[in-house]
Amino acid sequence: MTRPGGTWRNWGRSASVRPMRVERPRSPEGVQRAVKAAAAQGLTVKAVGAGHSFTGIAVAPGVLLELDDLQGLVSADAATGLVTLLAGTRLHRVPALLRRHGLAMENLGDIDRQSIAGAISTGTHGTGTGFGGIATQVRGLTLITADGEFLRIDETQNSELLPGAVIGLGALGVVVEVTLQCVPAFVLHAVDAPVALDEVLPDIHERADAADHLEFYWHPHTDVALTKTQTRLPESTRRHPVPLVQGWIDETVLANGVFGAFCAVSRVIPAIIPPFNRLAVRLTGRGEYTDASHRVLVHHRNVRFREMEYALPAENLVSAFEELQRLIVDRGWRIEFPVEVRFAASDDLWLSTASGRDSAYIAVHRYWRADPREYFDAVEQIMLRHDGRPHWGKLHSLTAQQLRERYPRFDDFIALRDRLDPQRLFGNRHLERILGA
Ligand SMILES: Cc1cc2nc3c(=O)[nH]c(=O)nc-3n(C[C@H](O)[C@H](O)[C@H](O)COP(=O)(O)OP(=O)(O)OC[C@H]3O[C@@H](n4cnc5c(N)ncnc54)[C@H](O)[C@@H]3O)c2cc1C
């Protein structure tokens, strides 16, 4: 919560602002009043979710709308699977809201701290060659636009705007409700296994297509991929969750406690990074368990980091990944955080990183106290040569002109923005860079 007169900071501590005013509307009408008041005073206004974007996309120098009081279920229909949530609803609250309706979200990213509106606005995704990002689950949304009016967009009203408005980057208005197509609740059988990289890479696409969900982590300075493979099963399947104590040791002690201490020490003694990474892949990354989908898909991330992630045409994955491996060796860098590789199906959303092409994602991370620029800049050049598109919520250096070349519907989005927000009431400096003035 941002105190009046206080400073707002994002999770990765890579963006901050002292807004002129902070408001916490409790209803869609409250959002409407706040937008109208800001416009009347000539102030910009911006909704933030959980502040989990690494870029300045959520920075609100004028009026900051915190939507923490705009959470909850508006409606759920077990027969159709259509679920409407208030826009500020955090993803980790959704399973409890859907439980009695027997429904679940079709897929999730790595964490569930985000708000539903923030997650869809930046194209948040998980993994699975048969699944799109969270925005592809959206069947409707309600916006407060710059003129202070409600605009409903769904299959029956203003349907032609839906593919453009879902990944709206916070540039089109304030989302107050989101309607999702949910699926019957399901469980996932998960197998985590370290596999030699030179075994995984040659048939990575066959492996990804054969699994419902596949991703892998590569710790630089090792030759091992920590693979995570998940199979969807009916909810009635007998569960074998990770035992509580083991889960606590894996997530709290190893993945966060020990890893956090290692990251802090590695700042002073970088030479410990290669041996620690080799030890990590020997001691972690093995397991087999079956549990509710959200418990398997989502992890806790307490060690702060900064991230850059690019979506590539799936067929460019291996070449880009191998170039990244060579880069780290050639430059003699010691990289403490793993590289993550995921997949998504092609979709037709205008600003989706997977728009029009089956995609593979490569994400690079650095500890938040380390300077990521040299590493990220060099990796970005590799990704751009491989026709990459940057994640809208993660660090990158592209401008509107470069993004236009990468998205066939970019100018349609700009035209929609010009129509819904001609005065840039919802603008900020980051949006000016990536969309133009
Ligand atoms: C630890 C961590 C793990 C992550 N894991 C993944 C992952 O697995 N997959 C992935 O794809 N991404 C991942 N991300 C990125 C993250 O999902 C996105 O940046 C997402 O946008 C964050 O949601 P948020 O609620 O924090 O939104 P914010 O960062 O607060 O806002 C993001 C954008 O949405 C806009 N917005 C928010 N609410 C509204 C609203 N009501 N109306 C209009 N616009 C709105 C903001 O103005 C801003 O433009 C991760 C980030 C972190 C820090």
PDB file of C-alpha atoms and ligand atoms in Angstrom, residues 8 11-12 46-54 57-59 67 87-88 90 108-111 113-126 143 169-171 173-176 301 305 307 309 340 342 391-394 431, ligand 1:
ATOM      1  CA  TRP A   8       5.576   3.496  -4.886  1.00  0.00           C
ATOM      2  CA  TRP A  11       8.671  -5.739  -6.825  1.00  0.00           C
ATOM      3  CA  GLY A  12      12.008  -5.828  -8.671  1.00  0.00           C
ATOM      4  CA  LYS A  46      -2.936   4.879 -13.853  1.00  0.00           C
ATOM      5  CA  ALA A  47      -4.062   1.660 -12.227  1.00  0.00           C
ATOM      6  CA  VAL A  48      -1.422  -0.586 -10.726  1.00  0.00           C
ATOM      7  CA  GLY A  49      -1.850  -4.213  -9.832  1.00  0.00           C
ATOM      8  CA  ALA A  50       0.750  -5.979  -7.726  1.00  0.00           C
ATOM      9  CA  GLY A  51       3.669  -3.943  -9.125  1.00  0.00           C
ATOM     10  CA  HIS A  52       5.268  -7.118 -10.492  1.00  0.00           C
ATOM     11  CA  SER A  53       6.283  -5.623 -13.834  1.00  0.00           C
ATOM     12  CA  PHE A  54       9.997  -4.921 -14.083  1.00  0.00           C
ATOM     13  CA  ILE A  57       4.922   0.399 -17.410  1.00  0.00           C
ATOM     14  CA  ALA A  58       2.920   0.787 -14.166  1.00  0.00           C
ATOM     15  CA  VAL A  59       4.567   4.039 -13.034  1.00  0.00           C
ATOM     16  CA  LEU A  67      -7.083  -1.668  -6.869  1.00  0.00           C
ATOM     17  CA  ALA A  87      -9.921  -6.322 -11.933  1.00  0.00           C
ATOM     18  CA  GLY A  88      -7.735  -6.070  -8.835  1.00  0.00           C
ATOM     19  CA  ARG A  90      -4.945 -11.345  -7.104  1.00  0.00           C
ATOM     20  CA  LEU A 108      -0.924 -19.918 -15.022  1.00  0.00           C
ATOM     21  CA  GLY A 109       2.533 -18.371 -14.950  1.00  0.00           C
ATOM     22  CA  ASP A 110       5.284 -19.124 -12.437  1.00  0.00           C
ATOM     23  CA  ILE A 111       3.763 -17.090  -9.624  1.00  0.00           C
ATOM     24  CA  ARG A 113       0.914 -12.679  -6.813  1.00  0.00           C
ATOM     25  CA  GLN A 114      -0.249 -10.585  -9.807  1.00  0.00           C
ATOM     26  CA  SER A 115      -3.676  -9.005 -10.242  1.00  0.00           C
ATOM     27  CA  ILE A 116      -5.802 -10.416 -13.035  1.00  0.00           C
ATOM     28  CA  ALA A 117      -5.886  -7.034 -14.834  1.00  0.00           C
ATOM     29  CA  GLY A 118      -2.114  -6.563 -14.530  1.00  0.00           C
ATOM     30  CA  ALA A 119      -1.438 -10.111 -15.708  1.00  0.00           C
ATOM     31  CA  ILE A 120      -3.534  -9.826 -18.869  1.00  0.00           C
ATOM     32  CA  SER A 121      -2.447  -6.243 -19.618  1.00  0.00           C
ATOM     33  CA  THR A 122       1.200  -7.286 -20.128  1.00  0.00           C
ATOM     34  CA  GLY A 123       0.645 -10.704 -21.701  1.00  0.00           C
ATOM     35  CA  THR A 124       1.641 -12.856 -18.726  1.00  0.00           C
ATOM     36  CA  HIS A 125       2.055 -16.489 -19.755  1.00  0.00           C
ATOM     37  CA  GLY A 126       2.988 -19.910 -18.454  1.00  0.00           C
ATOM     38  CA  LEU A 143     -12.996  -0.536 -19.049  1.00  0.00           C
ATOM     39  CA  LEU A 169      -0.617  -2.246 -21.497  1.00  0.00           C
ATOM     40  CA  GLY A 170      -2.683   0.000 -19.227  1.00  0.00           C
ATOM     41  CA  ALA A 171      -2.864   2.426 -22.169  1.00  0.00           C
ATOM     42  CA  GLY A 173      -8.315   2.794 -19.814  1.00  0.00           C
ATOM     43  CA  VAL A 174      -8.779   1.275 -16.385  1.00  0.00           C
ATOM     44  CA  VAL A 175     -10.052  -2.305 -16.460  1.00  0.00           C
ATOM     45  CA  VAL A 176     -12.648  -2.844 -13.738  1.00  0.00           C
ATOM     46  CA  ARG A 301       9.785 -16.237  -5.265  1.00  0.00           C
ATOM     47  CA  PHE A 305      15.604 -10.288  -9.181  1.00  0.00           C
ATOM     48  CA  GLU A 307      14.264 -10.181 -15.617  1.00  0.00           C
ATOM     49  CA  GLU A 309      12.258 -12.332 -21.476  1.00  0.00           C
ATOM     50  CA  GLU A 340      14.194 -20.268 -18.132  1.00  0.00           C
ATOM     51  CA  ARG A 342       8.974 -22.032 -21.926  1.00  0.00           C
ATOM     52  CA  HIS A 391       7.667  -9.419 -22.743  1.00  0.00           C
ATOM     53  CA  TRP A 392       5.735  -6.192 -22.044  1.00  0.00           C
ATOM     54  CA  GLY A 393       6.263  -6.421 -18.288  1.00  0.00           C
ATOM     55  CA  LYS A 394       9.976  -7.294 -18.338  1.00  0.00           C
ATOM     56  CA  LEU A 431       4.340   4.079 -22.683  1.00  0.00           C
TER      57      LEU A 431
HETATM   58  C1  LIG B   1       8.582 -12.810  -9.380  1.00  0.00           C
HETATM   59  C2  LIG B   1       7.896 -12.579 -10.705  1.00  0.00           C
HETATM   60  C3  LIG B   1       7.494 -13.671 -11.445  1.00  0.00           C
HETATM   61  C4  LIG B   1       6.871 -13.472 -12.694  1.00  0.00           C
HETATM   62  N1  LIG B   1       6.499 -14.572 -13.417  1.00  0.00           N
HETATM   63  C5  LIG B   1       5.952 -14.400 -14.649  1.00  0.00           C
HETATM   64  C6  LIG B   1       5.581 -15.521 -15.444  1.00  0.00           C
HETATM   65  O1  LIG B   1       5.699 -16.673 -15.038  1.00  0.00           O
HETATM   66  N2  LIG B   1       5.093 -15.279 -16.690  1.00  0.00           N
HETATM   67  C7  LIG B   1       4.962 -14.019 -17.196  1.00  0.00           C
HETATM   68  O2  LIG B   1       4.549 -13.867 -18.339  1.00  0.00           O
HETATM   69  N3  LIG B   1       5.252 -12.942 -16.440  1.00  0.00           N
HETATM   70  C8  LIG B   1       5.741 -13.106 -15.188  1.00  0.00           C
HETATM   71  N4  LIG B   1       6.048 -12.003 -14.427  1.00  0.00           N
HETATM   72  C9  LIG B   1       5.677 -10.676 -14.943  1.00  0.00           C
HETATM   73  C10 LIG B   1       4.280 -10.271 -14.427  1.00  0.00           C
HETATM   74  O3  LIG B   1       3.364 -11.325 -14.547  1.00  0.00           O
HETATM   75  C11 LIG B   1       3.717  -9.094 -15.236  1.00  0.00           C
HETATM   76  O4  LIG B   1       4.621  -8.033 -15.232  1.00  0.00           O
HETATM   77  C12 LIG B   1       2.339  -8.640 -14.722  1.00  0.00           C
HETATM   78  O5  LIG B   1       1.919  -7.530 -15.450  1.00  0.00           O
HETATM   79  C13 LIG B   1       2.339  -8.235 -13.276  1.00  0.00           C
HETATM   80  O6  LIG B   1       1.008  -8.044 -12.842  1.00  0.00           O
HETATM   81  P1  LIG B   1       0.683  -6.928 -11.773  1.00  0.00           P
HETATM   82  O7  LIG B   1      -0.673  -7.150 -11.241  1.00  0.00           O
HETATM   83  O8  LIG B   1       1.802  -6.832 -10.815  1.00  0.00           O
HETATM   84  O9  LIG B   1       0.656  -5.639 -12.720  1.00  0.00           O
HETATM   85  P2  LIG B   1       1.492  -4.285 -12.607  1.00  0.00           P
HETATM   86  O10 LIG B   1       2.924  -4.590 -12.812  1.00  0.00           O
HETATM   87  O11 LIG B   1       1.111  -3.560 -11.383  1.00  0.00           O
HETATM   88  O12 LIG B   1       0.933  -3.514 -13.881  1.00  0.00           O
HETATM   89  C14 LIG B   1       1.219  -3.979 -15.160  1.00  0.00           C
HETATM   90  C15 LIG B   1       0.480  -3.147 -16.209  1.00  0.00           C
HETATM   91  O13 LIG B   1      -0.905  -3.407 -16.083  1.00  0.00           O
HETATM   92  C16 LIG B   1      -1.588  -2.198 -15.917  1.00  0.00           C
HETATM   93  N5  LIG B   1      -2.748  -2.427 -15.081  1.00  0.00           N
HETATM   94  C17 LIG B   1      -2.800  -3.007 -13.867  1.00  0.00           C
HETATM   95  N6  LIG B   1      -4.069  -3.022 -13.432  1.00  0.00           N
HETATM   96  C18 LIG B   1      -4.803  -2.437 -14.393  1.00  0.00           C
HETATM   97  C19 LIG B   1      -6.186  -2.148 -14.547  1.00  0.00           C
HETATM   98  N7  LIG B   1      -7.068  -2.469 -13.617  1.00  0.00           N
HETATM   99  N8  LIG B   1      -6.587  -1.531 -15.673  1.00  0.00           N
HETATM  100  C20 LIG B   1      -5.716  -1.203 -16.645  1.00  0.00           C
HETATM  101  N9  LIG B   1      -4.414  -1.445 -16.555  1.00  0.00           N
HETATM  102  C21 LIG B   1      -3.967  -2.066 -15.449  1.00  0.00           C
HETATM  103  C22 LIG B   1      -0.597  -1.242 -15.284  1.00  0.00           C
HETATM  104  O14 LIG B   1      -0.958   0.098 -15.494  1.00  0.00           O
HETATM  105  C23 LIG B   1       0.645  -1.643 -16.045  1.00  0.00           C
HETATM  106  O15 LIG B   1       0.625  -1.059 -17.317  1.00  0.00           O
HETATM  107  C24 LIG B   1       6.647 -12.153 -13.188  1.00  0.00           C
HETATM  108  C25 LIG B   1       7.053 -11.058 -12.413  1.00  0.00           C
HETATM  109  C26 LIG B   1       7.672 -11.265 -11.185  1.00  0.00           C
HETATM  110  C27 LIG B   1       8.109 -10.075 -10.374  1.00  0.00           C
END
